[in-house]
Amino acid sequence: MELPFAESWKIKMVEPIRKSTRKEREQWLKEAKYNMFQLKAEQVYIDLITDSGTGAMSDRQWAAMMLGDESYAGASSYYKMKDTVTRITGFDYVLPTHQGRAAENVLFSCLIKEGDVVPGNSHFDTTKGHIESRKAIALDCTIDEAKDTQLEIPFKGNVDIAKLEEALKKYGDRIPFIIITITNNTSGGQPVSMQNLWDTRVLANKYGKKVLFDSARFAENAYFIKTREKGFDKKTIKEICLEMFSYADAMTMSAKKDAIVNMGGFFATNLKDWYDMAKVKGIAYEGFVTYGGMNGRDMNALAIGLDENTEFDNLESRIKQVEYLGKKLDEYGIPYQRPAGGHAIFVDATKVLTHVPKEEFPAQTLTVELYLEAGIRGCEIGYLLADRDPVTRENRFDGLDLLRLAIPRRVYTDNHMNVVAAALKNIYDRRESITKGLEITWEAELLRHFTVEMKRAK
Ligand SMILES: *Cc1c(COP(=O)(O)O)cnc(C)c1O
């Protein structure tokens, strides 16, 4: 018989995790005001709140940590990181930052001013925050198909080229650059095709615009291009990465994702003027240009992580696990954003908790139910996260309302995924009986989901 798939690594070090009782969880959740971010990590059994900075480093990454060069200026660790980034992306100028949003902050300080418009596929929340805080507009030009969770198409993260051209015509000089997020996190970890990256480049050239890649999960994007797009199956991940980045002028990177480090990020480009502008801000906000908020040892680990995670086997092990959880949910008929994304499964809460009114936050209610059921921590990506409209102060109910189960890299086994799926099935089986959601008792004006306080709706 054909041998089944298995991971391309084995485990050298383990960390204990602890189950709790439902009674304990009810108490903890009340204390946390029904906010997952307010729970203590030790109150969680399986933690799927994010895949950011939560991955397990390899033995080679840990070994590289010991060789970190902590020199203030010109550390060898910086050059190891820079040479790896250049080899994989083709960008010669590399500016380290302490994480992805810091790279955004450094670059956007130079490029975005009040009244500007930054079009692209769905902007990640910190990216959007860094655009909107400068009184500019983050214009979402993702294809409409991304909004239909049950529609199965291979590149659901794509930019709608017609929408983008309309924006370029309409806003002209107000557009400082186009941004493409790979993979498209907000639409469900959905990939962008090489064809779409190329089409965007062609359009950008026509209108004389630069293109920036928000690249947190670019390696996962390359995996999907290799496995789904015609003409790429014989190419290596590294060859695909080089081609992808050849259509961009610059990149920002949260290394906490595809470089599998616990903290780190960078900005990279071939535009000397962008680098020269950014390095001034980098020194002010992050630190000198050869460390930018990172330790030498972390830059070493980043270099190795980036190299390892742009190899097919490692990406296949990761993405097959996400797919595995998706298949389990299929078995139980639980609806999620299809097809399974690169880093997470996004359960369509409004299709599960059909009796919970939108004003009572179905996805947050489902997140709470999953925690109570089995101590599993997911993350609401829905009406809470969407914040209120800045002008009307009304809740924004026009997007999707999802429970995200983000899977850390190389951390949990498929047995853990079985537990997650079974817990969701138990909730799904009694979904008709769940009619009450949650009410907000306190909220911040911006990015409220991190600190919101809630109670059970009456
Ligand atoms: C995580 C992420 C960021 C921000 O990076 P941090 O390292 O969390 O600051 C930006 N864009 C995307 C697409 C991300 O996933």
GROMACS .gro file of C-alpha atoms and ligand atoms in nm:
model
  473
    1MET     CA    1   0.000   0.000   0.000
    2GLU     CA    2   0.101   0.360  -0.043
    3LEU     CA    3   0.275   0.491   0.268
    4PRO     CA    4   0.087   0.770   0.448
    5PHE     CA    5   0.219   1.121   0.487
    6ALA     CA    6   0.428   1.207   0.794
    7GLU     CA    7   0.618   1.510   0.920
    8SER     CA    8   0.972   1.579   0.797
    9TRP     CA    9   1.104   1.619   1.153
   10LYS     CA   10   1.115   1.438   1.485
   11ILE     CA   11   1.083   1.586   1.833
   12LYS     CA   12   1.385   1.652   2.057
   13MET     CA   13   1.238   1.863   2.334
   14VAL     CA   14   0.890   1.872   2.485
   15GLU     CA   15   0.693   2.107   2.709
   16PRO     CA   16   0.412   1.981   2.935
   17ILE     CA   17   0.059   2.116   2.893
   18ARG     CA   18  -0.223   2.076   3.139
   19LYS     CA   19  -0.593   1.998   3.115
   20SER     CA   20  -0.841   2.171   3.343
   21THR     CA   21  -1.199   2.112   3.453
   22ARG     CA   22  -1.500   2.286   3.306
   23LYS     CA   23  -1.568   2.438   3.647
   24GLU     CA   24  -1.220   2.592   3.659
   25ARG     CA   25  -1.258   2.726   3.307
   26GLU     CA   26  -1.593   2.885   3.385
   27GLN     CA   27  -1.434   3.071   3.675
   28TRP     CA   28  -1.126   3.179   3.476
   29LEU     CA   29  -1.334   3.296   3.186
   30LYS     CA   30  -1.553   3.508   3.411
   31GLU     CA   31  -1.238   3.663   3.560
   32ALA     CA   32  -1.108   3.727   3.207
   33LYS     CA   33  -1.436   3.901   3.117
   34TYR     CA   34  -1.490   3.652   2.833
   35ASN     CA   35  -1.181   3.784   2.656
   36MET     CA   36  -0.932   3.518   2.538
   37PHE     CA   37  -0.641   3.765   2.553
   38GLN     CA   38  -0.703   3.814   2.924
   39LEU     CA   39  -0.660   3.444   3.009
   40LYS     CA   40  -0.330   3.324   3.151
   41ALA     CA   41  -0.151   3.088   2.911
   42GLU     CA   42  -0.137   2.823   3.183
   43GLN     CA   43  -0.518   2.821   3.190
   44VAL     CA   44  -0.513   2.698   2.830
   45TYR     CA   45  -0.475   2.335   2.718
   46ILE     CA   46  -0.432   2.375   2.342
   47ASP     CA   47  -0.342   2.729   2.241
   48LEU     CA   48  -0.448   2.828   1.890
   49ILE     CA   49  -0.480   3.204   1.953
   50THR     CA   50  -0.204   3.276   1.700
   51ASP     CA   51   0.077   3.119   1.497
   52SER     CA   52   0.288   3.432   1.553
   53GLY     CA   53   0.609   3.375   1.746
   54THR     CA   54   0.469   3.051   1.887
   55GLY     CA   55   0.652   2.803   1.661
   56ALA     CA   56   0.915   2.552   1.773
   57MET     CA   57   1.268   2.631   1.655
   58SER     CA   58   1.484   2.357   1.507
   59ASP     CA   59   1.802   2.217   1.664
   60ARG     CA   60   2.004   2.415   1.409
   61GLN     CA   61   1.827   2.736   1.509
   62TRP     CA   62   1.900   2.672   1.877
   63ALA     CA   63   2.263   2.593   1.795
   64ALA     CA   64   2.288   2.920   1.599
   65MET     CA   65   2.161   3.110   1.905
   66MET     CA   66   2.481   3.017   2.089
   67LEU     CA   67   2.690   3.167   1.809
   68GLY     CA   68   2.510   3.503   1.818
   69ASP     CA   69   2.737   3.806   1.776
   70GLU     CA   70   2.608   4.073   2.013
   71SER     CA   71   2.831   4.353   1.880
   72TYR     CA   72   2.649   4.684   1.862
   73ALA     CA   73   2.760   4.762   1.507
   74GLY     CA   74   2.843   4.529   1.220
   75ALA     CA   75   2.769   4.201   1.402
   76SER     CA   76   2.833   3.886   1.198
   77SER     CA   77   2.478   3.780   1.293
   78TYR     CA   78   2.341   4.076   1.098
   79TYR     CA   79   2.536   3.974   0.789
   80LYS     CA   80   2.421   3.613   0.819
   81MET     CA   81   2.062   3.733   0.830
   82LYS     CA   82   2.110   3.987   0.552
   83ASP     CA   83   2.283   3.738   0.319
   84THR     CA   84   2.003   3.485   0.372
   85VAL     CA   85   1.731   3.743   0.307
   86THR     CA   86   1.914   3.858  -0.008
   87ARG     CA   87   1.958   3.500  -0.133
   88ILE     CA   88   1.589   3.418  -0.083
   89THR     CA   89   1.425   3.746  -0.188
   90GLY     CA   90   1.678   3.916  -0.414
   91PHE     CA   91   1.665   4.233  -0.201
   92ASP     CA   92   2.007   4.381  -0.117
   93TYR     CA   93   1.914   4.634   0.149
   94VAL     CA   94   1.794   4.473   0.472
   95LEU     CA   95   1.689   4.665   0.783
   96PRO     CA   96   1.612   4.457   1.094
   97THR     CA   97   1.321   4.557   1.322
   98HIS     CA   98   1.190   4.400   1.641
   99GLN     CA   99   0.880   4.262   1.466
  100GLY     CA  100   0.662   4.308   1.158
  101ARG     CA  101   0.459   4.607   1.270
  102ALA     CA  102   0.782   4.791   1.351
  103ALA     CA  103   0.894   4.749   0.990
  104GLU     CA  104   0.558   4.894   0.886
  105ASN     CA  105   0.600   5.183   1.124
  106VAL     CA  106   0.951   5.265   1.003
  107LEU     CA  107   0.858   5.252   0.634
  108PHE     CA  108   0.516   5.414   0.655
  109SER     CA  109   0.662   5.707   0.853
  110CYS     CA  110   0.855   5.791   0.537
  111LEU     CA  111   0.593   5.715   0.274
  112ILE     CA  112   0.238   5.779   0.398
  113LYS     CA  113   0.083   6.117   0.467
  114GLU     CA  114  -0.266   6.242   0.556
  115GLY     CA  115  -0.521   6.187   0.277
  116ASP     CA  116  -0.324   5.910   0.106
  117VAL     CA  117  -0.484   5.588  -0.017
  118VAL     CA  118  -0.305   5.253   0.004
  119PRO     CA  119  -0.481   4.989  -0.208
  120GLY     CA  120  -0.413   4.616  -0.203
  121ASN     CA  121  -0.569   4.286  -0.104
  122SER     CA  122  -0.695   4.270   0.259
  123HIS     CA  123  -0.469   4.467   0.491
  124PHE     CA  124  -0.361   4.299   0.813
  125ASP     CA  125  -0.488   4.481   1.125
  126THR     CA  126  -0.153   4.636   1.229
  127THR     CA  127  -0.091   4.740   0.868
  128LYS     CA  128  -0.434   4.899   0.855
  129GLY     CA  129  -0.368   5.060   1.192
  130HIS     CA  130  -0.040   5.211   1.073
  131ILE     CA  131  -0.215   5.347   0.763
  132GLU     CA  132  -0.526   5.481   0.940
  133SER     CA  133  -0.330   5.635   1.228
  134ARG     CA  134  -0.165   5.854   0.962
  135LYS     CA  135  -0.513   5.961   0.850
  136ALA     CA  136  -0.479   5.767   0.526
  137ILE     CA  137  -0.712   5.503   0.381
  138ALA     CA  138  -0.642   5.128   0.354
  139LEU     CA  139  -0.845   5.034   0.047
  140ASP     CA  140  -0.934   4.664   0.027
  141CYS     CA  141  -0.934   4.542  -0.335
  142THR     CA  142  -0.954   4.168  -0.263
  143ILE     CA  143  -1.159   3.957  -0.506
  144ASP     CA  144  -1.527   3.930  -0.404
  145GLU     CA  145  -1.508   3.550  -0.400
  146ALA     CA  146  -1.309   3.571  -0.074
  147LYS     CA  147  -1.628   3.668   0.110
  148ASP     CA  148  -1.809   3.343   0.024
  149THR     CA  149  -1.664   3.097   0.277
  150GLN     CA  150  -1.807   2.791   0.101
  151LEU     CA  151  -1.664   2.869  -0.242
  152GLU     CA  152  -1.357   2.658  -0.320
  153ILE     CA  153  -1.104   2.833  -0.544
  154PRO     CA  154  -0.724   2.795  -0.534
  155PHE     CA  155  -0.617   3.160  -0.492
  156LYS     CA  156  -0.878   3.324  -0.274
  157GLY     CA  157  -0.629   3.587  -0.151
  158ASN     CA  158  -0.592   3.753  -0.493
  159VAL     CA  159  -0.613   4.122  -0.571
  160ASP     CA  160  -0.910   4.217  -0.792
  161ILE     CA  161  -0.719   4.377  -1.079
  162ALA     CA  162  -1.022   4.572  -1.205
  163LYS     CA  163  -1.091   4.718  -0.859
  164LEU     CA  164  -0.725   4.809  -0.826
  165GLU     CA  165  -0.717   4.986  -1.162
  166GLU     CA  166  -1.029   5.178  -1.070
  167ALA     CA  167  -0.855   5.294  -0.752
  168LEU     CA  168  -0.539   5.390  -0.940
  169LYS     CA  169  -0.745   5.600  -1.181
  170LYS     CA  170  -0.954   5.757  -0.909
  171TYR     CA  171  -0.685   5.841  -0.651
  172GLY     CA  172  -0.379   5.894  -0.874
  173ASP     CA  173  -0.114   6.089  -0.684
  174ARG     CA  174  -0.271   6.012  -0.349
  175ILE     CA  175  -0.144   5.654  -0.379
  176PRO     CA  176   0.211   5.621  -0.239
  177PHE     CA  177   0.235   5.246  -0.318
  178ILE     CA  178   0.034   4.927  -0.361
  179ILE     CA  179   0.053   4.663  -0.087
  180ILE     CA  180   0.001   4.289  -0.134
  181THR     CA  181  -0.023   4.063   0.170
  182ILE     CA  182   0.107   3.709   0.109
  183THR     CA  183  -0.064   3.498   0.218
  184ASN     CA  184  -0.381   3.701   0.265
  185ASN     CA  185  -0.419   3.655   0.641
  186THR     CA  186  -0.747   3.842   0.682
  187SER     CA  187  -0.926   3.641   0.411
  188GLY     CA  188  -0.828   3.316   0.582
  189GLY     CA  189  -0.459   3.256   0.512
  190GLN     CA  190  -0.551   3.233   0.145
  191PRO     CA  191  -0.273   3.251  -0.116
  192VAL     CA  192  -0.210   3.495  -0.400
  193SER     CA  193  -0.116   3.341  -0.737
  194MET     CA  194   0.202   3.423  -0.927
  195GLN     CA  195  -0.018   3.538  -1.215
  196ASN     CA  196  -0.192   3.784  -0.984
  197LEU     CA  197   0.140   3.917  -0.849
  198TRP     CA  198   0.251   3.965  -1.210
  199ASP     CA  199  -0.075   4.133  -1.314
  200THR     CA  200  -0.046   4.371  -1.020
  201ARG     CA  201   0.313   4.453  -1.118
  202VAL     CA  202   0.211   4.529  -1.476
  203LEU     CA  203  -0.066   4.757  -1.356
  204ALA     CA  204   0.166   4.930  -1.107
  205ASN     CA  205   0.414   4.997  -1.387
  206LYS     CA  206   0.139   5.141  -1.606
  207TYR     CA  207   0.052   5.392  -1.335
  208GLY     CA  208   0.410   5.447  -1.214
  209LYS     CA  209   0.351   5.296  -0.867
  210LYS     CA  210   0.573   5.092  -0.638
  211VAL     CA  211   0.463   4.756  -0.496
  212LEU     CA  212   0.523   4.646  -0.135
  213PHE     CA  213   0.475   4.287  -0.016
  214ASP     CA  214   0.359   4.232   0.341
  215SER     CA  215   0.540   3.900   0.352
  216ALA     CA  216   0.474   3.732   0.690
  217ARG     CA  217   0.373   3.403   0.522
  218PHE     CA  218   0.546   3.429   0.184
  219ALA     CA  219   0.690   3.076   0.208
  220GLU     CA  220   0.345   2.928   0.266
  221ASN     CA  221   0.228   3.132  -0.034
  222ALA     CA  222   0.510   2.980  -0.243
  223TYR     CA  223   0.398   2.631  -0.133
  224PHE     CA  224   0.049   2.697  -0.267
  225ILE     CA  225   0.188   2.832  -0.596
  226LYS     CA  226   0.398   2.517  -0.634
  227THR     CA  227   0.111   2.280  -0.555
  228ARG     CA  228  -0.180   2.467  -0.719
  229GLU     CA  229  -0.061   2.690  -1.003
  230LYS     CA  230   0.010   2.558  -1.350
  231GLY     CA  231   0.377   2.556  -1.448
  232PHE     CA  232   0.530   2.567  -1.100
  233ASP     CA  233   0.525   2.205  -0.981
  234LYS     CA  234   0.884   2.141  -1.095
  235LYS     CA  235   1.024   2.459  -0.940
  236THR     CA  236   1.175   2.468  -0.591
  237ILE     CA  237   1.022   2.686  -0.319
  238LYS     CA  238   1.331   2.907  -0.328
  239GLU     CA  239   1.299   2.957  -0.706
  240ILE     CA  240   0.933   3.049  -0.659
  241CYS     CA  241   1.018   3.293  -0.379
  242LEU     CA  242   1.275   3.469  -0.599
  243GLU     CA  243   1.020   3.506  -0.878
  244MET     CA  244   0.750   3.633  -0.640
  245PHE     CA  245   0.976   3.902  -0.495
  246SER     CA  246   1.099   4.003  -0.841
  247TYR     CA  247   0.751   4.158  -0.886
  248ALA     CA  248   0.788   4.373  -0.572
  249ASP     CA  249   0.995   4.681  -0.492
  250ALA     CA  250   1.016   4.610  -0.122
  251MET     CA  251   0.891   4.387   0.158
  252THR     CA  252   0.803   4.411   0.524
  253MET     CA  253   0.828   4.089   0.720
  254SER     CA  254   0.704   3.955   1.049
  255ALA     CA  255   0.969   3.688   1.106
  256LYS     CA  256   0.749   3.545   1.384
  257LYS     CA  257   0.559   3.364   1.113
  258ASP     CA  258   0.750   3.203   0.827
  259ALA     CA  259   1.101   3.253   0.969
  260ILE     CA  260   0.990   3.053   1.278
  261VAL     CA  261   1.148   3.276   1.541
  262ASN     CA  262   0.979   3.394   1.859
  263MET     CA  263   1.051   3.762   1.787
  264GLY     CA  264   1.187   3.955   1.489
  265GLY     CA  265   1.116   4.125   1.161
  266PHE     CA  266   1.272   4.332   0.886
  267PHE     CA  267   1.227   4.563   0.590
  268ALA     CA  268   1.407   4.479   0.265
  269THR     CA  269   1.429   4.647  -0.076
  270ASN     CA  270   1.644   4.723  -0.377
  271LEU     CA  271   1.538   5.090  -0.374
  272LYS     CA  272   1.828   5.279  -0.226
  273ASP     CA  273   1.620   5.590  -0.161
  274TRP     CA  274   1.356   5.392   0.034
  275TYR     CA  275   1.630   5.221   0.238
  276ASP     CA  276   1.805   5.552   0.307
  277MET     CA  277   1.479   5.707   0.429
  278ALA     CA  278   1.383   5.404   0.633
  279LYS     CA  279   1.719   5.362   0.805
  280VAL     CA  280   1.691   5.708   0.960
  281LYS     CA  281   1.354   5.615   1.113
  282GLY     CA  282   1.487   5.271   1.199
  283ILE     CA  283   1.769   5.419   1.406
  284ALA     CA  284   1.524   5.648   1.588
  285TYR     CA  285   1.259   5.385   1.664
  286GLU     CA  286   1.435   5.049   1.661
  287GLY     CA  287   1.812   5.076   1.701
  288PHE     CA  288   2.124   5.089   1.487
  289VAL     CA  289   2.089   4.957   1.130
  290THR     CA  290   2.269   4.628   1.195
  291TYR     CA  291   2.042   4.515   1.479
  292GLY     CA  292   1.720   4.721   1.476
  293GLY     CA  293   1.566   4.585   1.795
  294MET     CA  294   1.697   4.230   1.754
  295ASN     CA  295   1.964   4.039   1.946
  296GLY     CA  296   2.251   3.891   1.749
  297ARG     CA  297   2.140   3.542   1.853
  298ASP     CA  298   1.788   3.607   1.724
  299MET     CA  299   1.920   3.728   1.388
  300ASN     CA  300   2.120   3.403   1.366
  301ALA     CA  301   1.809   3.197   1.439
  302LEU     CA  302   1.612   3.401   1.187
  303ALA     CA  303   1.867   3.330   0.913
  304ILE     CA  304   1.849   2.955   0.973
  305GLY     CA  305   1.470   2.958   1.013
  306LEU     CA  306   1.417   3.140   0.686
  307ASP     CA  307   1.646   2.901   0.505
  308GLU     CA  308   1.482   2.588   0.649
  309ASN     CA  309   1.128   2.708   0.602
  310THR     CA  310   1.176   2.781   0.234
  311GLU     CA  311   1.226   2.409   0.178
  312PHE     CA  312   0.931   2.206   0.054
  313ASP     CA  313   0.930   1.929   0.320
  314ASN     CA  314   0.901   2.167   0.610
  315LEU     CA  315   0.617   2.364   0.449
  316GLU     CA  316   0.438   2.046   0.348
  317SER     CA  317   0.449   1.916   0.707
  318ARG     CA  318   0.296   2.240   0.827
  319ILE     CA  319   0.027   2.290   0.568
  320LYS     CA  320  -0.080   1.925   0.571
  321GLN     CA  321  -0.158   1.963   0.940
  322VAL     CA  322  -0.385   2.259   0.875
  323GLU     CA  323  -0.547   2.055   0.597
  324TYR     CA  324  -0.584   1.761   0.837
  325LEU     CA  325  -0.786   1.971   1.079
  326GLY     CA  326  -0.996   2.095   0.787
  327LYS     CA  327  -1.072   1.737   0.678
  328LYS     CA  328  -1.179   1.647   1.031
  329LEU     CA  329  -1.424   1.939   1.029
  330ASP     CA  330  -1.550   1.821   0.689
  331GLU     CA  331  -1.623   1.482   0.843
  332TYR     CA  332  -1.841   1.654   1.103
  333GLY     CA  333  -1.999   1.900   0.859
  334ILE     CA  334  -1.864   2.209   1.035
  335PRO     CA  335  -1.843   2.508   0.794
  336TYR     CA  336  -1.514   2.698   0.759
  337GLN     CA  337  -1.345   2.928   0.506
  338ARG     CA  338  -1.270   2.693   0.216
  339PRO     CA  339  -1.023   2.569   0.111
  340ALA     CA  340  -0.811   2.528   0.427
  341GLY     CA  341  -0.561   2.814   0.450
  342GLY     CA  342  -0.189   2.807   0.512
  343HIS     CA  343  -0.175   2.881   0.882
  344ALA     CA  344  -0.525   2.843   1.023
  345ILE     CA  345  -0.879   2.716   0.991
  346PHE     CA  346  -1.144   2.989   1.010
  347VAL     CA  347  -1.478   2.850   1.131
  348ASP     CA  348  -1.778   3.039   0.992
  349ALA     CA  349  -1.951   3.119   1.321
  350THR     CA  350  -2.265   3.276   1.172
  351LYS     CA  351  -2.331   2.944   0.997
  352VAL     CA  352  -2.286   2.749   1.324
  353LEU     CA  353  -2.455   2.966   1.586
  354THR     CA  354  -2.750   3.068   1.371
  355HIS     CA  355  -2.964   3.163   1.674
  356VAL     CA  356  -2.714   3.409   1.823
  357PRO     CA  357  -2.796   3.757   1.686
  358LYS     CA  358  -2.505   3.947   1.532
  359GLU     CA  359  -2.537   4.211   1.803
  360GLU     CA  360  -2.432   3.938   2.048
  361PHE     CA  361  -2.115   3.841   1.857
  362PRO     CA  362  -2.157   3.481   1.731
  363ALA     CA  363  -1.784   3.421   1.663
  364GLN     CA  364  -1.679   3.542   2.008
  365THR     CA  365  -1.957   3.325   2.156
  366LEU     CA  366  -1.824   3.023   1.967
  367THR     CA  367  -1.469   3.104   2.083
  368VAL     CA  368  -1.595   3.110   2.442
  369GLU     CA  369  -1.784   2.781   2.394
  370LEU     CA  370  -1.474   2.609   2.257
  371TYR     CA  371  -1.268   2.719   2.555
  372LEU     CA  372  -1.534   2.598   2.799
  373GLU     CA  373  -1.570   2.269   2.613
  374ALA     CA  374  -1.205   2.166   2.614
  375GLY     CA  375  -0.968   2.446   2.721
  376ILE     CA  376  -0.886   2.528   2.358
  377ARG     CA  377  -0.808   2.894   2.290
  378GLY     CA  378  -0.900   3.026   1.947
  379CYS     CA  379  -0.931   3.386   1.836
  380GLU     CA  380  -1.228   3.584   1.713
  381ILE     CA  381  -1.170   3.738   1.370
  382GLY     CA  382  -1.506   3.900   1.328
  383TYR     CA  383  -1.739   4.172   1.448
  384LEU     CA  384  -1.537   4.245   1.762
  385LEU     CA  385  -1.210   4.273   1.573
  386ALA     CA  386  -1.379   4.491   1.310
  387ASP     CA  387  -1.414   4.774   1.567
  388ARG     CA  388  -1.671   5.051   1.525
  389ASP     CA  389  -1.701   5.278   1.223
  390PRO     CA  390  -1.481   5.581   1.302
  391VAL     CA  391  -1.755   5.825   1.194
  392THR     CA  392  -2.091   5.672   1.295
  393ARG     CA  393  -1.949   5.475   1.594
  394GLU     CA  394  -2.176   5.185   1.493
  395ASN     CA  395  -2.051   4.826   1.506
  396ARG     CA  396  -1.929   4.704   1.167
  397PHE     CA  397  -2.135   4.395   1.084
  398ASP     CA  398  -2.067   4.388   0.708
  399GLY     CA  399  -1.767   4.152   0.707
  400LEU     CA  400  -1.723   3.787   0.802
  401ASP     CA  401  -1.760   3.663   1.161
  402LEU     CA  402  -1.506   3.387   1.211
  403LEU     CA  403  -1.341   3.179   1.481
  404ARG     CA  404  -0.976   3.142   1.384
  405LEU     CA  405  -0.784   2.833   1.488
  406ALA     CA  406  -0.424   2.933   1.414
  407ILE     CA  407  -0.182   2.644   1.428
  408PRO     CA  408   0.168   2.709   1.566
  409ARG     CA  409   0.447   2.560   1.354
  410ARG     CA  410   0.589   2.225   1.470
  411VAL     CA  411   0.421   2.247   1.812
  412TYR     CA  412   0.112   2.024   1.827
  413THR     CA  413   0.049   1.675   1.689
  414ASP     CA  414  -0.246   1.553   1.486
  415ASN     CA  415  -0.380   1.403   1.810
  416HIS     CA  416  -0.423   1.759   1.937
  417MET     CA  417  -0.605   1.842   1.614
  418ASN     CA  418  -0.838   1.547   1.682
  419VAL     CA  419  -0.922   1.696   2.021
  420VAL     CA  420  -0.993   2.036   1.863
  421ALA     CA  421  -1.220   1.882   1.600
  422ALA     CA  422  -1.406   1.666   1.854
  423ALA     CA  423  -1.463   1.963   2.085
  424LEU     CA  424  -1.605   2.161   1.793
  425LYS     CA  425  -1.826   1.868   1.696
  426ASN     CA  426  -1.973   1.854   2.047
  427ILE     CA  427  -2.062   2.223   2.021
  428TYR     CA  428  -2.193   2.177   1.667
  429ASP     CA  429  -2.422   1.896   1.786
  430ARG     CA  430  -2.584   2.123   2.044
  431ARG     CA  431  -2.574   2.443   1.836
  432GLU     CA  432  -2.955   2.475   1.825
  433SER     CA  433  -2.960   2.515   2.202
  434ILE     CA  434  -2.716   2.809   2.196
  435THR     CA  435  -2.933   3.118   2.159
  436LYS     CA  436  -2.757   3.375   2.377
  437GLY     CA  437  -2.433   3.551   2.298
  438LEU     CA  438  -2.227   3.815   2.472
  439GLU     CA  439  -2.259   4.184   2.555
  440ILE     CA  440  -1.980   4.440   2.577
  441THR     CA  441  -1.943   4.608   2.916
  442TRP     CA  442  -1.626   4.804   2.836
  443GLU     CA  443  -1.428   4.866   2.516
  444ALA     CA  444  -1.133   5.069   2.387
  445GLU     CA  445  -1.179   5.303   2.094
  446LEU     CA  446  -0.931   5.120   1.870
  447LEU     CA  447  -0.817   4.753   1.848
  448ARG     CA  448  -1.081   4.679   2.112
  449HIS     CA  449  -1.061   4.300   2.087
  450PHE     CA  450  -0.740   4.284   2.293
  451THR     CA  451  -0.890   4.449   2.600
  452VAL     CA  452  -1.268   4.431   2.559
  453GLU     CA  453  -1.470   4.326   2.865
  454MET     CA  454  -1.789   4.125   2.813
  455LYS     CA  455  -2.063   3.939   2.993
  456ARG     CA  456  -2.326   3.686   2.895
  457ALA     CA  457  -2.623   3.845   2.717
  458LYS     CA  458  -2.953   3.829   2.907
  459LIG     C1  459   0.168   3.930   1.200
  459LIG     C2  460   0.152   4.012   1.081
  459LIG     C3  461   0.197   4.145   1.077
  459LIG     C4  462   0.256   4.215   1.198
  459LIG     O1  463   0.369   4.152   1.244
  459LIG     P1  464   0.407   4.148   1.400
  459LIG     O2  465   0.534   4.070   1.399
  459LIG     O3  466   0.296   4.080   1.473
  459LIG     O4  467   0.427   4.287   1.445
  459LIG     C5  468   0.182   4.213   0.959
  459LIG     N1  469   0.125   4.158   0.851
  459LIG     C6  470   0.081   4.030   0.851
  459LIG     C7  471   0.018   3.973   0.729
  459LIG     C8  472   0.091   3.954   0.966
  459LIG     O5  473   0.043   3.829   0.968
   0.00000   0.00000   0.00000
